[in-house]
Amino acid sequence: KPKITFRLTPAEKLKLMGREPATSEQIKQAHILAKEKAYLSEKGKVKPQYRRLALGITGKKSIRQMTKQEASAFINALRRLPKPIVRNGKVIPPSIPKTTKIVPTAFFGRKFKEPTLSRLLTSQTYYAEILGVKPLTEPLELAKQNFDLQYRNLANAVDKQIKTINKIGKTGLREKTVAKIKNKPTRAVQEMRDLLDKYEEPPTWLSPEKKAVFNWFRNLNRTILKGENEVRAKLDLEPIKYRKAYVRHTAEAMAKEMLMGKYPFPEGLKYWSQRMVGKKIFNPMEFQRQLADDLENYFTKDLAFATKSMLWTGLKEIHLSQPLRAFSEQLGALSKDLPVYEGLSPEELRQVRAVSVMPASTKKWLVDYVNQVIKGQQTFLDEEVNRIVVNSGLGGLLNKALKPFGRTIGQKPITGFFQKTGRAIISGVMGWRPKQLIRNKFQLIQNLALYSTKSNLKGFLPANKQIKELLNESTFLKGYTGFEELPTNIQQRLEKLWLAPYQWTAVSNVKQTMKVAYWDTLELITKPKYRKYGWADPARTYKEPKGFLYPSEKERLLKEMEFGAGATQYSYIPMGMPELFRHKALIPITRLQSWWMNYFAKFTREAIHRAIKGETMYGARLPWSRRLGYLRYLVLGGSILTAMGYKKSFLLGVAPTYLSPAAQITLGFYNYVTAS
């Protein structure tokens, strides 16, 4: 017998569920508006922008699937869209952001401030809070930190695997030394590279030890590629096709990175010497294509270089693509002119106007911060200084000197040189110096300016289970070292050993400050008398079991723990450094000068702001008991520091009275040369 099936329409399904479907009048109205906004094709079919808007507003792609209330919200959204524009004779419909939110929660109504000269001395992550742009930058900052941490950890893991390969191959010390000097892989590493380039799966005749290494590299490549394609799918981008040839899918991306100066050009690329002596001037696009082709060959010659290159490009796409897309869309939404919006109420117009008046100087600071600090582009000063060296005869001379060692000066010679000298300065000044270590521990005194005496005392107690969980979640703590732009996972073995005592004082200070902030903020959450200040979750009844916290309360706790530690103990990753530190060409002047900058521009500013405004810099309200902290610091903290002989760690005594070590050497050399 023929089967009889009944197919319900979307409207009938909604009725069966007891819900009122969109009316025919609403459907007609939506299509009229869609036509006005150029969201219908010439054949009358809806365009992707229409479906994306519908999905973002109601979670459904078609108005026929919507309830009456959902259809009303969708029609309202269509009505308020900007009008389509005509460009080169073609009608361009208004774009729909691919993010679920155009701007972050509570962003409307924030006041933007204009940057001043104090920005040069102020931590950049902190200055974003001051300017009012933190909701835009925070997702990017977190993504950048996660990218840095994961890349460094995996790069270190690659180095360990290379050591394992050499151990399995019984590579001698002499061969490893020569390979390092010549910047070439050892025989054992070359063999593993050949296997990975030839076989998709490990050959059956390989030893178990070599199979394990082979599978590690192959699985790493597959995992990164899978992560990239998952992100690309979310952004409606074409997936990267998997190629059996080892990591060659990254060649095009790596070519762009090298042209931007991210990596030095490998000596092994055959066109390099031609470019240096100026025999041929490449068209930029031709140059990139040639570079990509040569990189495909070069990638298969150095296993460590190839894998780290794949990690850099892959992890950057995984961690930064979505936040950068969201940032661009949010900034674009905030830059719209008011006349293009339709049907806004007076209150909504006021809110949009409050957001749309971002000063041009603020927007420039924001864009430069994202480009130079998050994305890694050079500042104008660094670019000019590096260009002068690279394009001069000095650049060619240095490259000839480095050629026997398989190296070049790259596209950022001054930046690279000063970064290395900066590390040498840190090692020369810090380390096993008892007086300096004790002095650094007394930086805990600054906690008195933000938190109560009782909380400061409880900070010396061992961390409870909840504190340990929050510390383990903290990205701020994971990347903290106490050294200016010098993470531990890029330090050499002897460097780590020499700096270990100072690093211990710095990291232990941060952990203790975070515990102090925990105990202080916990009271604001769990005590009924502080309800009006908004730290507790609206669902809190104050009858919850001891130690119980709602998810939103844990989020606020961790926010203050990280923010407070950053304000009193500072942050030393590039994003957390004063703006002057963006310019790597200034390292000889700025190295080891961030402490006094942070003291005045971050710590003192935050403490005084809390005392006068009765709120944190990120807008959380504080009771009077938390506003008297700076006075407590001046009286109690000042007495302790003065008694201990650390006057240079308190108030005006912090002001610099000397140049950085490198600047002193440079000035002394100048005086010696010019002395009559």
Short mmCIF file of N, CA, C and O in Angstrom, two decimals, residues 465-504:
data_model
loop_
_atom_site.label_atom_id
_atom_site.label_comp_id
_atom_site.label_asym_id
_atom_site.label_seq_id
_atom_site.Cartn_x
_atom_site.Cartn_y
_atom_site.Cartn_z
N LYS A 465 40.89 26.07 48.49
CA LYS A 465 40.58 25.38 47.24
C LYS A 465 40.04 26.34 46.19
O LYS A 465 40.43 26.27 45.01
N GLN A 466 39.18 27.27 46.60
CA GLN A 466 38.58 28.21 45.65
C GLN A 466 39.62 29.18 45.07
O GLN A 466 39.61 29.48 43.87
N ILE A 467 40.53 29.63 45.92
CA ILE A 467 41.59 30.53 45.45
C ILE A 467 42.47 29.80 44.45
O ILE A 467 42.85 30.35 43.41
N LYS A 468 42.81 28.55 44.76
CA LYS A 468 43.66 27.76 43.86
C LYS A 468 43.00 27.60 42.49
O LYS A 468 43.67 27.69 41.45
N GLU A 469 41.69 27.37 42.48
CA GLU A 469 40.97 27.23 41.21
C GLU A 469 41.04 28.51 40.39
O GLU A 469 41.28 28.49 39.18
N LEU A 470 40.85 29.66 41.08
CA LEU A 470 40.88 30.94 40.38
C LEU A 470 42.29 31.26 39.88
O LEU A 470 42.47 31.80 38.79
N LEU A 471 43.30 30.93 40.69
CA LEU A 471 44.69 31.16 40.26
C LEU A 471 45.03 30.31 39.04
O LEU A 471 45.74 30.76 38.13
N ASN A 472 44.52 29.08 39.01
CA ASN A 472 44.77 28.19 37.87
C ASN A 472 44.10 28.70 36.60
O ASN A 472 44.56 28.42 35.49
N GLU A 473 42.99 29.43 36.75
CA GLU A 473 42.27 29.98 35.59
C GLU A 473 42.90 31.26 35.06
O GLU A 473 42.61 31.68 33.94
N SER A 474 43.74 31.90 35.86
CA SER A 474 44.23 33.24 35.54
C SER A 474 45.25 33.24 34.41
O SER A 474 46.36 32.73 34.55
N THR A 475 44.88 33.84 33.28
CA THR A 475 45.82 34.03 32.17
C THR A 475 46.89 35.03 32.55
O THR A 475 48.05 34.90 32.16
N PHE A 476 46.52 36.01 33.34
CA PHE A 476 47.47 37.03 33.81
C PHE A 476 48.61 36.37 34.58
O PHE A 476 49.79 36.67 34.36
N LEU A 477 48.28 35.45 35.48
CA LEU A 477 49.30 34.78 36.30
C LEU A 477 50.16 33.85 35.46
O LEU A 477 51.37 33.75 35.67
N LYS A 478 49.55 33.15 34.51
CA LYS A 478 50.31 32.20 33.69
C LYS A 478 51.43 32.88 32.90
O LYS A 478 52.48 32.29 32.67
N GLY A 479 51.18 34.11 32.48
CA GLY A 479 52.18 34.81 31.68
C GLY A 479 53.06 35.75 32.46
O GLY A 479 53.86 36.49 31.88
N TYR A 480 52.95 35.74 33.81
CA TYR A 480 53.68 36.72 34.62
C TYR A 480 55.10 36.25 34.94
O TYR A 480 55.31 35.10 35.31
N THR A 481 56.08 37.15 34.80
CA THR A 481 57.47 36.81 35.13
C THR A 481 58.12 37.86 36.02
O THR A 481 59.00 37.54 36.81
N GLY A 482 57.71 39.13 35.89
CA GLY A 482 58.36 40.19 36.64
C GLY A 482 59.48 40.86 35.87
O GLY A 482 60.14 41.77 36.37
N PHE A 483 59.73 40.41 34.63
CA PHE A 483 60.76 41.00 33.79
C PHE A 483 60.11 41.70 32.60
O PHE A 483 59.14 41.20 32.03
N GLU A 484 60.68 42.81 32.19
CA GLU A 484 60.14 43.56 31.07
C GLU A 484 60.23 42.76 29.78
O GLU A 484 61.32 42.51 29.27
N GLU A 485 59.06 42.34 29.27
CA GLU A 485 58.96 41.68 27.96
C GLU A 485 59.90 40.47 27.83
O GLU A 485 60.47 40.22 26.77
N LEU A 486 60.05 39.70 28.92
CA LEU A 486 60.94 38.55 28.90
C LEU A 486 60.27 37.34 29.55
O LEU A 486 60.51 37.03 30.72
N PRO A 487 59.39 36.63 28.81
CA PRO A 487 58.73 35.45 29.36
C PRO A 487 59.76 34.36 29.68
O PRO A 487 60.80 34.26 29.03
N THR A 488 59.45 33.53 30.66
CA THR A 488 60.39 32.49 31.06
C THR A 488 60.60 31.45 29.97
O THR A 488 61.68 30.87 29.86
N ASN A 489 59.57 31.19 29.16
CA ASN A 489 59.71 30.12 28.17
C ASN A 489 60.49 30.54 26.93
O ASN A 489 60.58 29.78 25.98
N ILE A 490 61.07 31.76 26.91
CA ILE A 490 62.01 32.10 25.84
C ILE A 490 63.41 32.32 26.41
O ILE A 490 64.33 32.64 25.67
N GLN A 491 63.55 32.14 27.73
CA GLN A 491 64.85 32.34 28.36
C GLN A 491 65.74 31.11 28.16
O GLN A 491 65.26 29.98 28.14
N GLN A 492 67.04 31.37 28.06
CA GLN A 492 68.00 30.28 27.97
C GLN A 492 68.22 29.66 29.34
O GLN A 492 67.85 30.24 30.37
N ARG A 493 68.84 28.47 29.38
CA ARG A 493 68.98 27.74 30.64
C ARG A 493 69.74 28.55 31.69
O ARG A 493 69.30 28.68 32.84
N LEU A 494 70.89 29.11 31.32
CA LEU A 494 71.68 29.90 32.29
C LEU A 494 70.95 31.18 32.68
O LEU A 494 71.05 31.64 33.82
N GLU A 495 70.23 31.74 31.71
CA GLU A 495 69.45 32.95 31.98
C GLU A 495 68.38 32.68 33.02
O GLU A 495 68.18 33.45 33.96
N LYS A 496 67.69 31.55 32.87
CA LYS A 496 66.67 31.16 33.85
C LYS A 496 67.27 30.97 35.24
O LYS A 496 66.71 31.41 36.25
N LEU A 497 68.42 30.30 35.30
CA LEU A 497 69.06 30.02 36.58
C LEU A 497 69.46 31.31 37.28
O LEU A 497 69.24 31.47 38.49
N TRP A 498 70.04 32.25 36.53
CA TRP A 498 70.51 33.50 37.12
C TRP A 498 69.34 34.37 37.60
O TRP A 498 69.42 35.02 38.64
N LEU A 499 68.25 34.38 36.83
CA LEU A 499 67.12 35.25 37.16
C LEU A 499 66.09 34.59 38.06
O LEU A 499 65.12 35.24 38.48
N ALA A 500 66.26 33.31 38.37
CA ALA A 500 65.25 32.56 39.14
C ALA A 500 64.88 33.21 40.48
O ALA A 500 63.70 33.31 40.81
N PRO A 501 65.86 33.68 41.30
CA PRO A 501 65.48 34.28 42.59
C PRO A 501 64.58 35.51 42.44
O PRO A 501 63.59 35.65 43.15
N TYR A 502 64.96 36.38 41.48
CA TYR A 502 64.15 37.59 41.29
C TYR A 502 62.76 37.23 40.78
O TYR A 502 61.76 37.82 41.20
N GLN A 503 62.72 36.27 39.89
CA GLN A 503 61.42 35.86 39.36
C GLN A 503 60.54 35.29 40.46
O GLN A 503 59.33 35.51 40.49
N TRP A 504 61.15 34.54 41.39
CA TRP A 504 60.37 33.98 42.50
C TRP A 504 59.73 35.09 43.32
O TRP A 504 58.55 35.01 43.69
#
